[in-house]
Coordinates of C-alpha atoms and ligand atoms in Angstrom, one line a residue:
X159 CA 19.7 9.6 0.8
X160 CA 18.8 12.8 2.5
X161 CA 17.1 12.8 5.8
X162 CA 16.1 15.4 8.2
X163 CA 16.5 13.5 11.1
X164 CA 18.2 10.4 11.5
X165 CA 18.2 8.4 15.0
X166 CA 21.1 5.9 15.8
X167 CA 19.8 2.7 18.1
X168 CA 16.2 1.0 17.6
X169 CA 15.8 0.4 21.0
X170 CA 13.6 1.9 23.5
X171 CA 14.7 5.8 23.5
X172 CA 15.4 5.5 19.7
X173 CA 12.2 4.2 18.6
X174 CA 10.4 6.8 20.5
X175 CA 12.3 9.5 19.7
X176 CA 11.8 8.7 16.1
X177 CA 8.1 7.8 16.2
X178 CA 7.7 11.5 17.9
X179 CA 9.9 13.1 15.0
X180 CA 8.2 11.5 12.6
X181 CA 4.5 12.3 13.8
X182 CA 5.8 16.1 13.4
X183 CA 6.2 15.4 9.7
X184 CA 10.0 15.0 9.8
X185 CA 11.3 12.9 7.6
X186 CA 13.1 10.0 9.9
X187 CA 16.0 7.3 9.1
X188 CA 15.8 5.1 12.3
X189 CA 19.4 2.6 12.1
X190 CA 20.4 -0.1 13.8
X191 CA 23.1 -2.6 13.4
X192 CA 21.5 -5.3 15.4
X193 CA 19.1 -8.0 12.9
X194 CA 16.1 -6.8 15.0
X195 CA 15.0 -3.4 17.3
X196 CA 14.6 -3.7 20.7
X197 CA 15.7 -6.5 21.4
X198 CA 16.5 -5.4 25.3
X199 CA 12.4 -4.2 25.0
X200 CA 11.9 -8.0 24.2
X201 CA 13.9 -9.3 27.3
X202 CA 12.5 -6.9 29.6
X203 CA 11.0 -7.7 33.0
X204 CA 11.3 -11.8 32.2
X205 CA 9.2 -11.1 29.4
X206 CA 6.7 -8.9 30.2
X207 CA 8.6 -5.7 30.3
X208 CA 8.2 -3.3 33.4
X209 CA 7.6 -0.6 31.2
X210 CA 7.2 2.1 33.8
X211 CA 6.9 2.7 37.4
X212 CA 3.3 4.7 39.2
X213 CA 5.9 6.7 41.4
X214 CA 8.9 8.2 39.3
X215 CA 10.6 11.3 41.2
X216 CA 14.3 12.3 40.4
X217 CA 15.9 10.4 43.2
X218 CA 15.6 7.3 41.3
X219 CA 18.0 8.4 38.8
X220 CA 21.9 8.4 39.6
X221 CA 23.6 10.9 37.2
X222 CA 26.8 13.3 38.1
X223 CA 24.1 16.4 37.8
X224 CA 20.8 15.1 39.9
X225 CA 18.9 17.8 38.0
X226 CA 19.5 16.8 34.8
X227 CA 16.7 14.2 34.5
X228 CA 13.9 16.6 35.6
X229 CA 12.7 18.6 32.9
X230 CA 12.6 15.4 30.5
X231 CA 10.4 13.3 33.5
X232 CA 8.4 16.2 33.8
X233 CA 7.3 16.7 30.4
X234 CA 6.8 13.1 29.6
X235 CA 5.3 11.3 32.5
X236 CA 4.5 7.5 33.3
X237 CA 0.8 8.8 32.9
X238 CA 2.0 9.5 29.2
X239 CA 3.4 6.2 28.3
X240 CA 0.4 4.4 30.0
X241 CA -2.4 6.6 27.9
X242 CA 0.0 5.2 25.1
X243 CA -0.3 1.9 26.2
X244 CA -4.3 2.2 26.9
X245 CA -4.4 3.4 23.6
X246 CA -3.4 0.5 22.5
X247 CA -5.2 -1.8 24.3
X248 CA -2.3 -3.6 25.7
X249 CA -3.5 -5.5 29.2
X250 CA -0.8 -4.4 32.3
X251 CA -0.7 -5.1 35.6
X252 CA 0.8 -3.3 39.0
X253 CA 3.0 -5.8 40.0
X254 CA 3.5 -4.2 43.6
X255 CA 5.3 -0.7 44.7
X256 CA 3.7 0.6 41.6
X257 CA 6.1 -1.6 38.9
X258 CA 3.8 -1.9 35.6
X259 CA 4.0 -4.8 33.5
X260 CA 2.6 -6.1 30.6
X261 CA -0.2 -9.4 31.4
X262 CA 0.8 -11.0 28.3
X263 CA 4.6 -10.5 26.6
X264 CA 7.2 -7.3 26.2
X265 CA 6.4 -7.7 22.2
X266 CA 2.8 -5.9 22.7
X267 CA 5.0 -2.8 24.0
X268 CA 8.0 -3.4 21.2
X269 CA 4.9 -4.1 18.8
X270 CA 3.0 -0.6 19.5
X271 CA 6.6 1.6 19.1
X272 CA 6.8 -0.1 16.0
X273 CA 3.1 0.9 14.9
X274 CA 4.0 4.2 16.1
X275 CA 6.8 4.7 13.6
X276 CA 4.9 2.9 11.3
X277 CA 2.0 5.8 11.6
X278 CA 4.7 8.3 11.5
X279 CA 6.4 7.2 8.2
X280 CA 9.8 6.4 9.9
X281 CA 12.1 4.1 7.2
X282 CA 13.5 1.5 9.5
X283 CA 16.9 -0.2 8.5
X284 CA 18.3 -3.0 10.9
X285 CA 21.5 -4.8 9.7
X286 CA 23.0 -1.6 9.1
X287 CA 26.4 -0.8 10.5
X288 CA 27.8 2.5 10.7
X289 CA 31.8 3.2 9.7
X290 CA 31.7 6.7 9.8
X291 CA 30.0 10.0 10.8
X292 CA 31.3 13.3 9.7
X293 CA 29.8 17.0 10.9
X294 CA 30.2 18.9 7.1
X295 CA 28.8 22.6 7.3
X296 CA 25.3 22.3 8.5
X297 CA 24.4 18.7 7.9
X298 CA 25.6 15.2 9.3
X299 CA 26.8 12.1 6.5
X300 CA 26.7 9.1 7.9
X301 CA 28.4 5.9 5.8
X302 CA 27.1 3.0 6.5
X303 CA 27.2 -0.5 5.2
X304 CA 23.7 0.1 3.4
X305 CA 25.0 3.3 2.1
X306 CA 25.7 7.0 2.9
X307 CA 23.1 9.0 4.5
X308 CA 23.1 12.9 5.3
X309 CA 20.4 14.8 8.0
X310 CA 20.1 17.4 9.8
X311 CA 19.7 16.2 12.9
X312 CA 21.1 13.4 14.3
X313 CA 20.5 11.4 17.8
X314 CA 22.6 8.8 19.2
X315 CA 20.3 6.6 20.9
X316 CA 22.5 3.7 21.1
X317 CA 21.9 2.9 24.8
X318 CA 24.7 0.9 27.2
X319 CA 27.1 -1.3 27.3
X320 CA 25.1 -4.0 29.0
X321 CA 24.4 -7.9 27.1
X322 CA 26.7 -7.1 24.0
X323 CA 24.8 -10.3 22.3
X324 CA 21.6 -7.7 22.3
X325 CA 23.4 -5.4 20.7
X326 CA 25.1 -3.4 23.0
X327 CA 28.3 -1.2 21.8
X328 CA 30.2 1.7 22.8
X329 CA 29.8 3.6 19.3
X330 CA 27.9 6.1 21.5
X331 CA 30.5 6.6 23.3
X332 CA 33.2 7.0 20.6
X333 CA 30.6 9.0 18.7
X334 CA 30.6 11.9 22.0
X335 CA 34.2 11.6 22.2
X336 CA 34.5 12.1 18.6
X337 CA 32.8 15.2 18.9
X338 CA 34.6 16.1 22.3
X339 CA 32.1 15.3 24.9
X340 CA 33.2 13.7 28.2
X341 CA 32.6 10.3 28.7
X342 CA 32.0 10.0 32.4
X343 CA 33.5 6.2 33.5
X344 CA 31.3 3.7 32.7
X345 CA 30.1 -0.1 34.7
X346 CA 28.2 -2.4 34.8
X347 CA 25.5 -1.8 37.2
X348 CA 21.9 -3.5 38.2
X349 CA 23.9 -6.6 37.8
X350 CA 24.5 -9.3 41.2
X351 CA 27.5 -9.1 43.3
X352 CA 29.7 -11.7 43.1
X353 CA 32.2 -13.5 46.4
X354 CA 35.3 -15.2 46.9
X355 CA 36.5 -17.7 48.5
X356 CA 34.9 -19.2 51.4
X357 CA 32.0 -16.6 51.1
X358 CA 31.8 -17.6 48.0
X359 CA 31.4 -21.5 48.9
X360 CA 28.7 -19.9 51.2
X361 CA 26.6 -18.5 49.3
X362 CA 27.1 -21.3 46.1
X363 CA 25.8 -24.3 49.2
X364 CA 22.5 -21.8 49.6
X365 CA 22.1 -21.6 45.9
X366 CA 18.9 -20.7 44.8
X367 CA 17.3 -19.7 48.3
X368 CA 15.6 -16.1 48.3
X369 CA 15.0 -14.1 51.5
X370 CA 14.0 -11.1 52.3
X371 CA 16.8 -9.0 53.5
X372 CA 18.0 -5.4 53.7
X373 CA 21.2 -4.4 51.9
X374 CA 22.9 -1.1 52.7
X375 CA 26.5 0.3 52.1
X376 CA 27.6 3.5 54.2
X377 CA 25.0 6.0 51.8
X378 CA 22.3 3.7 50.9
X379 CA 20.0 0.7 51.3
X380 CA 17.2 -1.5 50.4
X381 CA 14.8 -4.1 51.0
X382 CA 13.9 -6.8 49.2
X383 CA 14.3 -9.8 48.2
X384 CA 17.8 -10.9 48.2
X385 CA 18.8 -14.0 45.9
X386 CA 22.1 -16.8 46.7
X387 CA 23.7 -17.9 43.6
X388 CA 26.5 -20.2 42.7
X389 CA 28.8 -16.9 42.6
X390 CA 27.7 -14.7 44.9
X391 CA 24.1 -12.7 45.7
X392 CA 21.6 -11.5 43.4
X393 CA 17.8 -10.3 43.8
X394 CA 16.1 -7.2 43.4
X395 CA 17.9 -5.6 46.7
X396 CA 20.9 -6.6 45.5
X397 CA 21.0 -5.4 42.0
X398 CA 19.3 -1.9 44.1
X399 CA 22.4 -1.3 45.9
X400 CA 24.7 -2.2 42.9
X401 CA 23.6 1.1 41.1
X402 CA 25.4 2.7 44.3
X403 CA 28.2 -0.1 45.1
X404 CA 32.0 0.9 44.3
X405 CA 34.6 -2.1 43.3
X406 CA 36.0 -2.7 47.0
X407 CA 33.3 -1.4 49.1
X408 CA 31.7 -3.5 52.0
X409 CA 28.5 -4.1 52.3
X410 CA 26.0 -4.9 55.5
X411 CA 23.0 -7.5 55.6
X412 CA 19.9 -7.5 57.7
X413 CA 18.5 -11.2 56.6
X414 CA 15.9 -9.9 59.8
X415 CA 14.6 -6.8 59.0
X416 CA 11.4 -7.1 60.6
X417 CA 12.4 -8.0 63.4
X418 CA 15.1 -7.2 66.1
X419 CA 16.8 -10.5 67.2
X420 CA 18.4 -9.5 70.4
X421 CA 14.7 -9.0 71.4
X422 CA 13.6 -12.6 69.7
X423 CA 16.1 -14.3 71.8
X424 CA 14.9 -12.3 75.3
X425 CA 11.6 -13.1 74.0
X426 CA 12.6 -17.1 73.8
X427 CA 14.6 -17.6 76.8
X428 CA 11.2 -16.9 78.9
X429 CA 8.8 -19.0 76.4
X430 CA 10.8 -21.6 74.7
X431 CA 13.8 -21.8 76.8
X432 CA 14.4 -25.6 75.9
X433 CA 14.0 -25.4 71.7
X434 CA 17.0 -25.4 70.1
X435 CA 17.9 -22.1 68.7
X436 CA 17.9 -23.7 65.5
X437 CA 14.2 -24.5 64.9
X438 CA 13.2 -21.0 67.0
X439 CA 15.4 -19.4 63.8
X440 CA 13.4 -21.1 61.3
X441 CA 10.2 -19.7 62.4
X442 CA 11.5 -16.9 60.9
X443 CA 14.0 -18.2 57.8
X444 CA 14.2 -20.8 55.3
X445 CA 15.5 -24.3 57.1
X446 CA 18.3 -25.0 54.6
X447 CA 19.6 -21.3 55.4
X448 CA 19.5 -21.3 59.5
X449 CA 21.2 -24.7 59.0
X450 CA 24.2 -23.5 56.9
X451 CA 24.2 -20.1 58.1
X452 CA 24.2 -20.9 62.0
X453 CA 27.4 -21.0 63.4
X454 CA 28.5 -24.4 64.0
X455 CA 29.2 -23.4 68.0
X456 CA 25.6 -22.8 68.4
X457 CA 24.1 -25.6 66.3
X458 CA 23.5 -27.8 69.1
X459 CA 22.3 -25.0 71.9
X460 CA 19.2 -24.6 73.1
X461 CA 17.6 -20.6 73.9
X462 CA 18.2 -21.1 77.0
X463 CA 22.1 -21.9 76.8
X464 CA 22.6 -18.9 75.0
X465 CA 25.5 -16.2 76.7
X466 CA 25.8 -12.5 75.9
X467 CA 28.4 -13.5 73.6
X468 CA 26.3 -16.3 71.5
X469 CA 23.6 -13.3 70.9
X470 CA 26.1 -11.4 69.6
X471 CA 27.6 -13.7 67.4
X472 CA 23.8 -14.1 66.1
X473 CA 22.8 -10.6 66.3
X474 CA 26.2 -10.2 63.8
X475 CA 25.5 -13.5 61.8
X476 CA 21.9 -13.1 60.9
X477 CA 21.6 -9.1 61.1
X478 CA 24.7 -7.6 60.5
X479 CA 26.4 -9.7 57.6
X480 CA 29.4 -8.0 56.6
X481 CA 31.2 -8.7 53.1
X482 CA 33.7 -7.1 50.3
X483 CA 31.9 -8.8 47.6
X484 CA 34.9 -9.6 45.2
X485 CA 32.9 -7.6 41.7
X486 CA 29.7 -7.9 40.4
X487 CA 28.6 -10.4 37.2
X488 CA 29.9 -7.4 34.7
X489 CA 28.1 -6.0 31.5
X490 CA 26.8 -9.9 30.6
X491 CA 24.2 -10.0 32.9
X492 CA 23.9 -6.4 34.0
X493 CA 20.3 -4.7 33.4
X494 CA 22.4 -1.4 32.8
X495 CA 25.5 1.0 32.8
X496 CA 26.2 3.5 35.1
X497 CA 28.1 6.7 33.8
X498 CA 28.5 7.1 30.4
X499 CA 28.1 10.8 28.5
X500 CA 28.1 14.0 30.8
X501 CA 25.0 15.5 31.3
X502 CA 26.7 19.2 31.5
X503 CA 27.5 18.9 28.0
X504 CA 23.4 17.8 26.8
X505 CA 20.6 20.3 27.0
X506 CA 18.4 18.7 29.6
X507 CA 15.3 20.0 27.8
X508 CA 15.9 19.4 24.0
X509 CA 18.8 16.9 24.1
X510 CA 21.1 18.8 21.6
X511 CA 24.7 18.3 22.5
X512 CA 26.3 22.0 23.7
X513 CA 29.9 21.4 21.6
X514 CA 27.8 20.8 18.4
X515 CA 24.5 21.9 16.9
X516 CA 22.3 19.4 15.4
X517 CA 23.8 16.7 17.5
X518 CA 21.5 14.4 20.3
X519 CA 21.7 12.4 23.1
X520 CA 18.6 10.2 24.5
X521 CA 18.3 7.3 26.5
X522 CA 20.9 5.3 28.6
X523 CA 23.8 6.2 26.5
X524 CA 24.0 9.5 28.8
X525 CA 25.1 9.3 32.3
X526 CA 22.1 8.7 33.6
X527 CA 21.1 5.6 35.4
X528 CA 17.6 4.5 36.7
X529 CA 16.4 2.2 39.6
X530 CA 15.3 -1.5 39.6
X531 CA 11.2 -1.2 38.2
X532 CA 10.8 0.4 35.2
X533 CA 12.4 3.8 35.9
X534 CA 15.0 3.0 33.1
X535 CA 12.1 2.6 30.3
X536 CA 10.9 5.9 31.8
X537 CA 13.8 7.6 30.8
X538 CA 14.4 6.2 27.6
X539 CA 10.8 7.4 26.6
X540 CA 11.1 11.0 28.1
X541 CA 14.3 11.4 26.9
X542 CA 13.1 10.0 23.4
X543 CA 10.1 12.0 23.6
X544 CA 11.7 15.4 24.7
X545 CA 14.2 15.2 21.5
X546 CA 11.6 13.9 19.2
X547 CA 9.8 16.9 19.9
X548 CA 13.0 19.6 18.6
X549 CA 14.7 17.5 16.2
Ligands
FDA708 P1 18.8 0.2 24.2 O1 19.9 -0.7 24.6 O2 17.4 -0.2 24.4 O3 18.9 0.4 22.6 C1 20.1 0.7 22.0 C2 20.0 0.3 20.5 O4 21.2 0.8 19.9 C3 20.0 -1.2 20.4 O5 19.0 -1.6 19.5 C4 21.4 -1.5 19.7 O6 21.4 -2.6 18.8 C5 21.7 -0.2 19.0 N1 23.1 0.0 18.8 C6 24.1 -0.1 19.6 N2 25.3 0.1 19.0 C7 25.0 0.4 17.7 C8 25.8 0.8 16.6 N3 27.1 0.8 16.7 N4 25.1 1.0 15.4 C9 23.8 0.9 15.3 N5 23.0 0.6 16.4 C10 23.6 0.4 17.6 N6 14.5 -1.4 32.2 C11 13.2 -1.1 32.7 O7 12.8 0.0 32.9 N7 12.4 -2.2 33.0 C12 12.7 -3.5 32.7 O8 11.9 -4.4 32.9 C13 14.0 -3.7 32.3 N8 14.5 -5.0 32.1 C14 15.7 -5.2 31.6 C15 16.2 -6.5 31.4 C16 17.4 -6.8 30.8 C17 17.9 -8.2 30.7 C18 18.2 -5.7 30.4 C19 19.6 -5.9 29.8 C20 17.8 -4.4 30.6 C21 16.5 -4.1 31.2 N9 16.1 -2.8 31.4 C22 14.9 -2.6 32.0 C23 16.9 -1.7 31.1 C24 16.4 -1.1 29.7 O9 16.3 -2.2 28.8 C25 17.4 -0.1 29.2 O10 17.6 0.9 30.2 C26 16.8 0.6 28.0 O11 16.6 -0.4 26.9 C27 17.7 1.7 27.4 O12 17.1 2.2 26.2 P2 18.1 2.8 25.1 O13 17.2 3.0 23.9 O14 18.9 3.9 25.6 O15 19.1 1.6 24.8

């Protein structure tokens, strides 16, 4: 079967990228080897898909070339996607710091793409596993275990290595490599850190508490809400910093950071000089976490009792947490990868690979990597949109 464009991956760049082709009157194979598309649309934002983000700049992308991703978010907003979603009557909600959602389930927005391609005539075949892709002259044949296939154009939309039982797969990457792009290193990233050891114990005793904290590394942090689990830390904040954590790297928590507690303590010794420092501390943090996270020395000490030393050994406890964390959870829980295909070597306004003509690249397969709150949709529809425009 002849195509002129065919698009690897029904997930969120693929399906838009072929719904755009398609609407242009191309004629579109859209393949997936996975029994369904999107299925990462499905799991998205516990359900209900954060589909985009009100306040989408540059700087919440991480990619080798910081410019790359401009051009794309420029041409295909979050005001695009949301006229889309308006269109289709699909209820959302701002679910703070501008992070849209849907009201009801992820399936409205996996439901509209696929009225989308529907409208633009794309032939949709799931179950469908590539073996091989050959350049030959001017065309690309694809065999595939539904049979061969030539186009035109072809875009690898295969997105990341993250949740391999969704789908995931590196054919992307094998695909660039096979047609001598460089494959930047890959992890897993927007994933929780995980501890060791008697940190680890820690954390697993305070399983399932969530406080607001601030997380930072020597280039970066954020606030948020910060997550203890039986293996280390997870939360928004946490999986924030991920995207900018290296494998050895130590990292600094704030579990205050509205407040300064050298002050807090000044503040106590004249007012409630005879409370224990305990219950002064949980005005201000969960119970169960003061009582674990105390130091044992000062369990028993009232404000009053405490030395320049003790307020130290707070100050370092409770605002200045220091930790290696041993890794993170790894691509089986991560929301994303991190690195991937070189942006140098992709036009960043039409997607065509620079080795070889007819060749594209959308989505998170590139090394391209988006914030916590729907930034990552965001690209995967401007990328997808900017191709689906060319191809
Ligand atoms: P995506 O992964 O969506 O699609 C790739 C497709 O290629 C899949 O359908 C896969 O089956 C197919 N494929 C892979 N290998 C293939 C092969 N060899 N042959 C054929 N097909 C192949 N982002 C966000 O902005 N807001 C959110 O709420 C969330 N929430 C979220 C939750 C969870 C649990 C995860 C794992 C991820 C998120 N994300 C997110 C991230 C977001 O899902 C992700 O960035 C986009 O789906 C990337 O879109 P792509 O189309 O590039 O890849």
């Amino acid at each position: 079967m002849k195509y002129d464009v065919i698009v690897i991956g029904a997930g969120a760049a693929g399906l838009m990228c072929a719904a755009t082709a398609g609407k242009r009157g191309r004629k579109v194979l859209l393949v997936d080897h996975a029994n369904k598309p999107g299925k990462k649309i499905l799991m998205s934002g516990g359900g209900r898909c954060n589909f985009t983000n009100l306040d989408i700049t540059p700087e919440n992308y991480l990619s080798q070339n910081p410019h790359f991703v401009k051009s794309a978010l420029g041409r295909y907003t979050q005001w695009d996607f949301i006229a889309l979603v308006s269109q289709y009557e699909i209820p959302w909600h701002d679910k703070g710091q501008g992070e849209l959602f849907c009201d009801n389930k992820a399936s409205d927005i996996l439901e509209m793409l696929l009225a989308e391609c529907a409208k633009a005539k794309v032939t949709l075949q799931t179950h469908c596993e590539i073996e091989a892709v050959e350049k030959i002259s001017d065309h690309f044949q694809l065999l595939t275990a539904c049979g061969d296939f030539t186009c035109d154009k072809l875009v690898v939309a295969t997105g990341g290595l993250s949740i391999p039982t969704m789908g995931a797969s590196g054919f992307g990457y094998q695909l660039a490599k096979q047609f001598k792009h460089t494959v930047l290193p890959t992890c897993a990233s927007l994933v929780p850190f995980t501890l060791s050891g008697k940190t680890q114990d820690r954390a697993a005793i305070l399983s399932g508490i969530s406080v607001t904290a601030t997380i930072e590394n020597p280039r970066t942090g954020f606030t948020g809400e910060l997550l203890f689990t039986h293996r280390g830390l997870s939360g928004p904040a946490v999986l924030q910093l991920s995207n900018y954590w290296n494998l050895g790297e130590a990292i600094t928590i704030n579990f205050l950071p509205n407040d300064t507690l050298r002050e807090c303590i000044a503040e106590w010794k004249k007012t409630s000089g005879k409370q224990l420092i305990k219950n002064l501390l949980m005005q201000l943090l969960p119970k169960r976490f003061v009582n674990s996270w105390l130091p044992q020395a000062l369990q028993n000490k009232t404000a009053a009792d405490l030395n320049q030393k003790d307020t130290e050994s707070l100050h370092n406890c409770f605002q200045q947490w220091s930790v290696i964390p041993s890794g993170t959870e790894g691509y089986r829980t991560a929301e994303v990868t991190r690195g991937g295909i070189n942006t140098d070597e992709v036009s960043s306004k039409t997607f065509e690979s620079k080795n070889v003509q007819g060749l594209y690249f959308v989505g998170e397969v590139l090394d391209v990597t988006g914030w916590l709150g729907g930034y990552n949709f965001q690209w995967a529809w401007a990328s997808g949109w900017c191709a689906g425009q060319v191809v």
